[in-house]
Short mmCIF file of C-alpha atoms in Angstrom, two decimals:
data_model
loop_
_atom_site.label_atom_id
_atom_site.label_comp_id
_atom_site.label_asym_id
_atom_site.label_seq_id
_atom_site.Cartn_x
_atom_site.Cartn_y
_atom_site.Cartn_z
CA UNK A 1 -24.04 5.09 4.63
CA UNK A 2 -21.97 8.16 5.07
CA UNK A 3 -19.47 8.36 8.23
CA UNK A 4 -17.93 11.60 8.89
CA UNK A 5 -14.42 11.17 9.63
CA UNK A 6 -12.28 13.27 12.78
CA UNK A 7 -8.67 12.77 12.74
CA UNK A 8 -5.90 13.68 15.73
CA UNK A 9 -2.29 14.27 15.28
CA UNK A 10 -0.73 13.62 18.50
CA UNK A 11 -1.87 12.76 21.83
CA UNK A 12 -3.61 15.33 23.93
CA UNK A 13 -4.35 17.04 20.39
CA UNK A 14 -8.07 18.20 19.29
CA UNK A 15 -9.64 15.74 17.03
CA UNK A 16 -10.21 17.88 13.60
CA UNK A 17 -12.69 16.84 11.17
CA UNK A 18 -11.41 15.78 7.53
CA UNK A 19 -13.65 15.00 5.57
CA UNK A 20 -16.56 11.37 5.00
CA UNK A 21 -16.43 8.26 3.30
CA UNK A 22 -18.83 5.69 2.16
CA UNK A 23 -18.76 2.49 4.39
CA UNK A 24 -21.63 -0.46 5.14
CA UNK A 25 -20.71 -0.63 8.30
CA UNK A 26 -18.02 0.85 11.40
CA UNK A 27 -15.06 -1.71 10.96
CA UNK A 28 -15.13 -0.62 6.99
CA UNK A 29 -15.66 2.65 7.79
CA UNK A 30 -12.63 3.15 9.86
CA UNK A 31 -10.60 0.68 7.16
CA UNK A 32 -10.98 3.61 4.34
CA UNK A 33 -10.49 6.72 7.07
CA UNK A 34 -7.36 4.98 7.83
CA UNK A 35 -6.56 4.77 3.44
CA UNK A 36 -7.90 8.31 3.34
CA UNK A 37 -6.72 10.31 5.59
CA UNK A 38 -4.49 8.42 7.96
CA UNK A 39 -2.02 5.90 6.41
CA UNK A 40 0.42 8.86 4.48
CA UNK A 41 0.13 11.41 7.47
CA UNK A 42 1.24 11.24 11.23
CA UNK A 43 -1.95 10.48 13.10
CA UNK A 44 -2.46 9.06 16.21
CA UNK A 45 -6.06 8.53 16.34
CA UNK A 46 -9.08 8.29 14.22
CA UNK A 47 -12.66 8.78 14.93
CA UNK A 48 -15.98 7.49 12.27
CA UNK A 49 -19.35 8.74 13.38
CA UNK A 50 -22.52 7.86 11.31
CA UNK A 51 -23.35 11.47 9.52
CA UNK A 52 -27.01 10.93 10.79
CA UNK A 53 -26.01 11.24 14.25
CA UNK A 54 -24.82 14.52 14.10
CA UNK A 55 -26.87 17.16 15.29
CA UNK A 56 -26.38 20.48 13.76
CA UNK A 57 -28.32 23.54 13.41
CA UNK A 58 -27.13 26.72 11.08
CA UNK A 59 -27.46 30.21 11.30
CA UNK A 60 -30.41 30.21 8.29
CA UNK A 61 -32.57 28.84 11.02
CA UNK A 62 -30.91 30.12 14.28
CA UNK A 63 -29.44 33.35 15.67
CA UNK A 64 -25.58 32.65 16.67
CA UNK A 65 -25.38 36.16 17.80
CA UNK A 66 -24.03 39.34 16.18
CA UNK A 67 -27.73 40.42 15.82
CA UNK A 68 -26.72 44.10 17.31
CA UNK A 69 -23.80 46.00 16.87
CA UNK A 70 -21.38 44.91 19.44
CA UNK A 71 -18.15 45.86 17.13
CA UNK A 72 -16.82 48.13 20.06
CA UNK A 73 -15.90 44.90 21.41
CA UNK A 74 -13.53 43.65 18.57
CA UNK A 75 -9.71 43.79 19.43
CA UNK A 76 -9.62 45.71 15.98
CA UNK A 77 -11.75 49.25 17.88
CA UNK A 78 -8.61 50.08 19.41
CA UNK A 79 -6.12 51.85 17.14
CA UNK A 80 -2.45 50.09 17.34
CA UNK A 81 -0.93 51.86 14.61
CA UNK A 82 2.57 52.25 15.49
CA UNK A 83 2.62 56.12 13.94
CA UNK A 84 0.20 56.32 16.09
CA UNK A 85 2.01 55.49 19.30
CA UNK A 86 4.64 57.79 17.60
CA UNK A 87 1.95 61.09 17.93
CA UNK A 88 0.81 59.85 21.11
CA UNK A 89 4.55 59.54 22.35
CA UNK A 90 5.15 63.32 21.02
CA UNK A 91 2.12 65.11 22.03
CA UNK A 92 2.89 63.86 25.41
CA UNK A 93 6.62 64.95 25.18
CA UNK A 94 4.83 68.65 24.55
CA UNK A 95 2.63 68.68 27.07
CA UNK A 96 5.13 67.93 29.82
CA UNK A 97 7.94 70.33 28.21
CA UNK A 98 4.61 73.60 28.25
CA UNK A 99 3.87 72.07 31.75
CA UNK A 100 7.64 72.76 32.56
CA UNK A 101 8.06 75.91 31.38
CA UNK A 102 4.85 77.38 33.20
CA UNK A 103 5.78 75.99 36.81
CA UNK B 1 26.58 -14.05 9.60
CA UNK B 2 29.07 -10.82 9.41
CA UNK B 3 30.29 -12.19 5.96
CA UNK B 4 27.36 -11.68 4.60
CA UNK B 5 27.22 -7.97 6.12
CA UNK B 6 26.53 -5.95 2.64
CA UNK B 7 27.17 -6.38 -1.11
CA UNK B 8 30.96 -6.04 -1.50
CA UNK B 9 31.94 -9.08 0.43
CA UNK B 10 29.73 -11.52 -1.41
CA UNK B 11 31.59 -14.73 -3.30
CA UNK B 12 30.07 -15.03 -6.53
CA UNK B 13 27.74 -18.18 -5.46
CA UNK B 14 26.59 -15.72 -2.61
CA UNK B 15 25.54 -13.19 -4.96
CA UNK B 16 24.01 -16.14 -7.01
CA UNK B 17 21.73 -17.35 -4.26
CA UNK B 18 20.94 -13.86 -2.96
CA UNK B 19 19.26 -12.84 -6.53
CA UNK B 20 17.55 -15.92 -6.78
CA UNK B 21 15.61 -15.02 -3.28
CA UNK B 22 15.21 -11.57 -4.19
CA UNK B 23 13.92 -11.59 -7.77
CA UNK B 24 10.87 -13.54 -7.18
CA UNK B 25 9.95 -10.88 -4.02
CA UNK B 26 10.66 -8.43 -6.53
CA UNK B 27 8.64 -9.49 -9.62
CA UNK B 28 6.31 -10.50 -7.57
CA UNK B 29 5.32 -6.98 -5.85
CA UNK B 30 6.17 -5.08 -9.21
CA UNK B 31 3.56 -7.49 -11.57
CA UNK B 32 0.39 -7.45 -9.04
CA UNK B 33 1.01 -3.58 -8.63
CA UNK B 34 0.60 -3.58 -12.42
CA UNK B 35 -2.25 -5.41 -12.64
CA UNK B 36 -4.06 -4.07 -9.55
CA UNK B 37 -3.89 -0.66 -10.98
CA UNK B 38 -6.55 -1.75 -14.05
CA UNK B 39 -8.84 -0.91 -11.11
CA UNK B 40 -8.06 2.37 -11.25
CA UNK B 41 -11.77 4.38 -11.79
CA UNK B 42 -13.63 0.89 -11.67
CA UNK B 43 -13.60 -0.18 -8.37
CA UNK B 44 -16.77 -0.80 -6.88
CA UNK B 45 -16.87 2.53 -4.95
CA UNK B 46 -14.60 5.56 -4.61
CA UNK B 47 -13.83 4.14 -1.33
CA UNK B 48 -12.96 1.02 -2.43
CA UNK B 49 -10.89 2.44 -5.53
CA UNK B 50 -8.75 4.57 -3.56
CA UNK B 51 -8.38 1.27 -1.14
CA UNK B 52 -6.81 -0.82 -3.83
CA UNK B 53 -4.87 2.07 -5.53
CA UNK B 54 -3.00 2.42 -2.29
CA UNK B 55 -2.47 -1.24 -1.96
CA UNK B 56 -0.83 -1.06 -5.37
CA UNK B 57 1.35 2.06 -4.28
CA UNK B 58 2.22 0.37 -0.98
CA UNK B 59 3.73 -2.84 -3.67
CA UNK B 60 5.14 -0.65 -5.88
CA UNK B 61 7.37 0.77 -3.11
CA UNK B 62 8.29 -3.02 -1.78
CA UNK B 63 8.94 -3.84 -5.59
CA UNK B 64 11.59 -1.12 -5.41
CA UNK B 65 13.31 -1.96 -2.34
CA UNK B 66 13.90 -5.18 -3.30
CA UNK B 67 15.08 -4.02 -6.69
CA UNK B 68 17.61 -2.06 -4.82
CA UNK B 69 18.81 -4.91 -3.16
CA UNK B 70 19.82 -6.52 -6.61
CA UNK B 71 20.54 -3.16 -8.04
CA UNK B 72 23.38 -2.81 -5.62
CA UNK B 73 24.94 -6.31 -7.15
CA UNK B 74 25.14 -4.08 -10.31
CA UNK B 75 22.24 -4.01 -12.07
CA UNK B 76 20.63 -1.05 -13.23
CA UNK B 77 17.13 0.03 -13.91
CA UNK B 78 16.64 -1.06 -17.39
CA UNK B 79 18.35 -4.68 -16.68
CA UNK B 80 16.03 -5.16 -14.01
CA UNK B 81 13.22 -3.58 -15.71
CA UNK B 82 12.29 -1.74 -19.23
CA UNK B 83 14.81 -4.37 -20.99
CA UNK B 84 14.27 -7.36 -19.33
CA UNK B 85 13.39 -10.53 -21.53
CA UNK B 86 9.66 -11.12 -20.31
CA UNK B 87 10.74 -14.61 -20.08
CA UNK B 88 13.24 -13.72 -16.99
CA UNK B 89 10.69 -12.73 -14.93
CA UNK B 90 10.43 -14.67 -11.86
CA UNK B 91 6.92 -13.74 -10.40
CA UNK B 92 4.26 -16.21 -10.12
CA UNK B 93 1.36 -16.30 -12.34
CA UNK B 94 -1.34 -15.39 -9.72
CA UNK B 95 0.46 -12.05 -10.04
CA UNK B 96 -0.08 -11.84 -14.06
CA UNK B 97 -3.73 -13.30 -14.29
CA UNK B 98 -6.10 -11.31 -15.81
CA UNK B 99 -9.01 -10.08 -13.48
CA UNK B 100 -12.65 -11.63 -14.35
CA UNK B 101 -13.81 -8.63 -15.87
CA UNK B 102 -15.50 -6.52 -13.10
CA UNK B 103 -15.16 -9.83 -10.37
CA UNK B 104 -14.09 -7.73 -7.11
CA UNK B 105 -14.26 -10.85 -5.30
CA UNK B 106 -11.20 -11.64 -7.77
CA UNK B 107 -9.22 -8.61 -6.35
CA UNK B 108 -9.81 -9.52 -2.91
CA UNK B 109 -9.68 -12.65 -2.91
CA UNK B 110 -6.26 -12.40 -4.67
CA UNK B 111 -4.92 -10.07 -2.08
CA UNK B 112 -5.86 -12.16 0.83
CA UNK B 113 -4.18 -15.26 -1.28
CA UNK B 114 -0.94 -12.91 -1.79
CA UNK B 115 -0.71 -11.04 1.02
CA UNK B 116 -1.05 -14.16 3.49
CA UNK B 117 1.70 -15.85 1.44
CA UNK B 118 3.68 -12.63 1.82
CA UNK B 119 3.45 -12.09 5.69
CA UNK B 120 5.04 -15.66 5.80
CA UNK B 121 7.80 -14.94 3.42
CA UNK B 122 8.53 -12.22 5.30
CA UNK B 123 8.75 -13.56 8.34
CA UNK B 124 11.16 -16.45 6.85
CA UNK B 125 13.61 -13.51 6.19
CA UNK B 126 13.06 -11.25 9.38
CA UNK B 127 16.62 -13.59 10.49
CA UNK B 128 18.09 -13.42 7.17
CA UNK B 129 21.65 -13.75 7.09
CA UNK B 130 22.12 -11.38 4.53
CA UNK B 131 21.79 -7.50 6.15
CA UNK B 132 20.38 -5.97 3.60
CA UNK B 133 17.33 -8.49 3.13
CA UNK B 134 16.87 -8.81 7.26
CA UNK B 135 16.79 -5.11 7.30
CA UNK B 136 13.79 -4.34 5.00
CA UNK B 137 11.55 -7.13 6.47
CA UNK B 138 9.99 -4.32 9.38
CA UNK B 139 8.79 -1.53 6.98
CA UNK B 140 7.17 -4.44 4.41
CA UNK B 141 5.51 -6.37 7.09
CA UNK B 142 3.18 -3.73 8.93
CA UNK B 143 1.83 -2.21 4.92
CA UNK B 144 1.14 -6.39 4.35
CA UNK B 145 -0.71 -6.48 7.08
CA UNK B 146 -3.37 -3.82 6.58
CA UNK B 147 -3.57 -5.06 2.90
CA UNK B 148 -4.51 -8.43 4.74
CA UNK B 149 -6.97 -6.89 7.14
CA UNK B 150 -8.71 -5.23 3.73
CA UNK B 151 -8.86 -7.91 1.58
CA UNK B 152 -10.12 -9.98 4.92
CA UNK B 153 -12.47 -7.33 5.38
CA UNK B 154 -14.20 -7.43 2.12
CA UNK B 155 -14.41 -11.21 1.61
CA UNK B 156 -16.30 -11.23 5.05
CA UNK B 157 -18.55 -8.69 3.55
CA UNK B 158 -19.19 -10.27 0.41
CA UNK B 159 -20.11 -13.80 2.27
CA UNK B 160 -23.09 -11.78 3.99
CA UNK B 161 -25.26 -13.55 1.04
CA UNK B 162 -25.09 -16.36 -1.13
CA UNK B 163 -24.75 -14.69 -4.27
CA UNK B 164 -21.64 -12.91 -3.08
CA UNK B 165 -20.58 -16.02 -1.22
CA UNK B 166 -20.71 -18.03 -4.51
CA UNK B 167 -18.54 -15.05 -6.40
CA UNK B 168 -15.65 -15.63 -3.68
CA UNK B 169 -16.01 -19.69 -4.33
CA UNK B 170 -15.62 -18.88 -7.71
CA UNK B 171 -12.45 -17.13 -7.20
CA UNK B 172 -11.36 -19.12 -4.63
CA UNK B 173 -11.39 -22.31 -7.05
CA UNK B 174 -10.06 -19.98 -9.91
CA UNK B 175 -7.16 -18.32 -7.84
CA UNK B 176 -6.16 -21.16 -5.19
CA UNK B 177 -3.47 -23.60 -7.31
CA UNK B 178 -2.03 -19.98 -8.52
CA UNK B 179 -1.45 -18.77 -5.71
CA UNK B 180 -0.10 -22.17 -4.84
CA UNK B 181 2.83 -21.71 -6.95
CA UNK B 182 3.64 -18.74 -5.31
CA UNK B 183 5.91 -21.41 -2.38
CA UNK B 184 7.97 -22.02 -6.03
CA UNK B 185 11.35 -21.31 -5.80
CA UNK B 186 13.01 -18.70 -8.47
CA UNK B 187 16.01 -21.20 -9.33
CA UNK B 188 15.60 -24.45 -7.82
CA UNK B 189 18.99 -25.36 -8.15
CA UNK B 190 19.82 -22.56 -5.66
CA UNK B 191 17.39 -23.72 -2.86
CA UNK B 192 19.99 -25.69 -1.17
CA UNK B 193 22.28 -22.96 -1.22
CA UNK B 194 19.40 -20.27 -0.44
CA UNK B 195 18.97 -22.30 3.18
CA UNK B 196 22.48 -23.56 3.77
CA UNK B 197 23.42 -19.39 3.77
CA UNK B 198 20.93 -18.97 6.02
CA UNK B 199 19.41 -16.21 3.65
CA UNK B 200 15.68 -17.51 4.50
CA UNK B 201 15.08 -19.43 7.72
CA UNK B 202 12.08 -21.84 7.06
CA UNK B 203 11.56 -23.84 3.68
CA UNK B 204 9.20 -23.13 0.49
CA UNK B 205 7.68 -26.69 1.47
CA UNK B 206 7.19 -25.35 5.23
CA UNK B 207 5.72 -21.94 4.09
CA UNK B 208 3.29 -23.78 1.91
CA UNK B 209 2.22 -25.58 4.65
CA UNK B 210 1.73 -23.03 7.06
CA UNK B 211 -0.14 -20.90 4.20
CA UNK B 212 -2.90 -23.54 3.26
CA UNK B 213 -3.57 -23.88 6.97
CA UNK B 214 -4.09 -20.14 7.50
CA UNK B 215 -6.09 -19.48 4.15
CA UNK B 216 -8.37 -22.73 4.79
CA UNK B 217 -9.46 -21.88 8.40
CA UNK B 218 -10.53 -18.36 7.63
CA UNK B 219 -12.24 -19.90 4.31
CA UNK B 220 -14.13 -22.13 6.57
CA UNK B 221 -14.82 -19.83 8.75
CA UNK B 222 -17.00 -18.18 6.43
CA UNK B 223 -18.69 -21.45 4.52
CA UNK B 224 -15.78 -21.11 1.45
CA UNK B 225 -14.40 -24.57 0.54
CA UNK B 226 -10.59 -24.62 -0.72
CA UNK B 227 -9.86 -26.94 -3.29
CA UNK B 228 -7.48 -29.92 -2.64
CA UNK B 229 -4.88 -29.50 -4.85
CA UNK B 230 -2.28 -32.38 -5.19
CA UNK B 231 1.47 -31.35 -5.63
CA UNK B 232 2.91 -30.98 -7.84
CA UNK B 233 1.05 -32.20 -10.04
CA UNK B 234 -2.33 -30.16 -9.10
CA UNK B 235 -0.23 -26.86 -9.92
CA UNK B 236 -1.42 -24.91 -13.33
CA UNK B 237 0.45 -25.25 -16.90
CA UNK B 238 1.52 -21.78 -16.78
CA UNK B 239 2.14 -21.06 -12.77
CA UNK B 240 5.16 -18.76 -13.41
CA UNK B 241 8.35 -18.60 -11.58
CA UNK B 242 10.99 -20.31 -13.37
CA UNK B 243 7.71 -22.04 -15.54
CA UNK B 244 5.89 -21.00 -18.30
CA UNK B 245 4.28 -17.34 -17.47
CA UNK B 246 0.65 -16.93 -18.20
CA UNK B 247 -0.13 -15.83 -22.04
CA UNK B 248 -1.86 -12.32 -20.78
CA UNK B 249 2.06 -11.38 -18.83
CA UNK B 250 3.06 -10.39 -22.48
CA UNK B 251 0.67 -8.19 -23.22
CA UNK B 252 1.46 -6.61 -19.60
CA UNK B 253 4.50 -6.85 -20.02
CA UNK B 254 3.74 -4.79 -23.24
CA UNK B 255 1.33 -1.95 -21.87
CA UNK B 256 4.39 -1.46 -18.31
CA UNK B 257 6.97 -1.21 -20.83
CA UNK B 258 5.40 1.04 -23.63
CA UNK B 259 6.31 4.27 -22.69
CA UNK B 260 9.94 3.13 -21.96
CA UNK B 261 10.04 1.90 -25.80
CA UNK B 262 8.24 4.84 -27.31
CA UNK B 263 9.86 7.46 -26.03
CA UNK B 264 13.26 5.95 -27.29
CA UNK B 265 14.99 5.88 -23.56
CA UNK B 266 18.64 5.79 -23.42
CA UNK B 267 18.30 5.73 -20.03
CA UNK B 268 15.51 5.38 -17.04
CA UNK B 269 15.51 8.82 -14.80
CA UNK B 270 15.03 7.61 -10.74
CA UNK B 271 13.79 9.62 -8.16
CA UNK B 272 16.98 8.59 -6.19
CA UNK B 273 19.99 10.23 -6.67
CA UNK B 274 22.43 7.90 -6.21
CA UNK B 275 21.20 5.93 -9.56
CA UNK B 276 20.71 8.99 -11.81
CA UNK B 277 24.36 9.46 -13.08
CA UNK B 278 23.61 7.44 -16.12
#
């Protein structure tokens, strides 16, 4: 039977899964999570969950999203090149001194 | 209990006493690490090998800080290791024994024999007067008592059915005057001197006790029967300790101290510093 094993450094922290062992049963299970993943590393809790009671679906069989283009809304659309900021800076610095020298 | 504060203030019978607690710990640790680690890729399961592996890690490092408490009396590495006379080894024989080829119930069962012994020991020298033995007691005790908890574990397990019960009796008959001998002192001529010093509060006799009571009520509790072993004269021909060692230690001692010999080694390199000046 295969447990899947979820690990937390400190208190308050998220716990991260780390990886599975091999165990008959929960108290064994949690023995070799503790050898595996916990005994050489600072943990402060450890959580075994029978793999079979995981539900899980993919994105082979289900849509997570991204199914139309919606890259206008990545942080990475906007230009933040700091030569950039540079032109911008200038081009303003023109405008104002040809809006000076008309008024 | 100040004069016995560190290892520059020791008399000589002090420092006599004081080796003859601490190189039975010692040998102890260092010779089942050895042995366990003939597990290594043939334990039962992954799981299980990794288990033991660490076990024998977690000895390894109480092997060396007890070395370091005699090394710090002036011995160095090779004295107390690579050029030691096999003969002046002080661990008991359950340590040295063989494994029943492929008998996991013999690993486990030997672990739970040790490592209840050892959580007594170690509690016998949590008041020791001697700092530097009190001092190490803490960090031992909590790695003894997972190894108990696993070795508990897996006996439990393997008592689910009869066929697996009967491979525990087995080594339960096999290991149980072996591990007896581990309540053996190093030098018995220093016993007196051992208590009188205050180096290790309760007595071998009063350990043993304590030890068959613990190891027979969780064998009963799981339909095992511990053999009743008369003492002294119940204890093997070759139990170790100051005694005749087991026939299979030489060839152990052999294989732990082949690389030493064929590499010609003037010297042994330590990860710590403060010994690698040789």
């Amino acid at each position: 039977m295969i447990w899947e094993v979820f690990r937390q450094d400190e208190p308050g922290g998220y716990h991260t899964h780390c990886g599975n062992v091999h165990a008959p049963d929960r108290e064994m299970a949690l023995l070799f999570a503790e050898i595996q993943h916990a005994r050489r590393k600072p943990t402060n809790s450890l959580w075994v969950v029978p793999q079979k009671e995981i539900a899980s679906q993919t994105d082979e069989t289900d849509r997570f999203g991204g199914t139309t283009d919606k890259t206008y809304r990545w942080v990475s659309a906007y230009n933040v090149d700091v030569e950039f900021a540079k032109e911008i800076e200038d081009s303003d610095r023109e405008q104002r001194s040809v809006a000076g020298d008309s008024a | 209990m100040s004069s016995l504060s560190g290892p520059d203030v020791l008399s000589a019978d002090e420092r006599a006493a004081i080796e003859a607690l601490v190189f039975p710990l010692a040998d102890d640790e260092f010779v089942l690490a050895e042995r366990y680690t003939e597990w290594q890729v043939r334990a039962p399961t992954l799981e299980s090998d990794l288990a033991l592996a660490n076990v024998a890690q977690d000895e390894l490092g109480h092997a060396r800080l007890w070395y370091d408490v005699v090394a710090d009396l002036g011995y160095d590495e090779p004295e107390l290791l690579f050029e030691r006379d096999p003969d002046a080894f002080y661990h008991a024989s359950l340590c040295a024994l063989p494994f029943e080829t492929g008998d996991w119930a013999d690993a486990v069962v030997r672990s739970y024999l040790y490592d209840t012994a050892e959580g007594l020991r170690l509690d016998s020298l949590a008041g020791s007067a001697y700092a530097p033995i009190a001092n190490r007691i803490e960090r031992i005790t909590t790695e003894e008592e997972y190894h108990r908890e696993h070795a508990a574990t897996w006996i439990k397990r393997l008592c689910v059915d009869s066929e697996g019960r009967q491979t525990v009796q087995n080594a339960v008959d096999r290991l149980y005057p072996y591990a007896l001998a581990l309540f053996e002192p190093g030098e018995p001529t220093q016993t007196d001197v051992i208590e009188s010093l205050g180096l290790r509060t309760e007595s071998l006799p009063s350990l043993r006790g304590q030890w068959i009571q613990t190891t027979s009520t969780f064998f009963d509790s799981i339909d095992v029967s511990v053999p009743v072993v008369e003492l002294p004269q119940g204890l093997p021909e070759d139990p170790g300790r100051h005694d005749p060692h087991v026939a299979a230690w030489l060839s152990l001692y052999d294989d732990f101290t082949r690389t030493y010999r064929e590499l010609d080694r003037a010297h042994t390199p330590t990860i710590t510093s403060e010994h690698n000046d040789g």
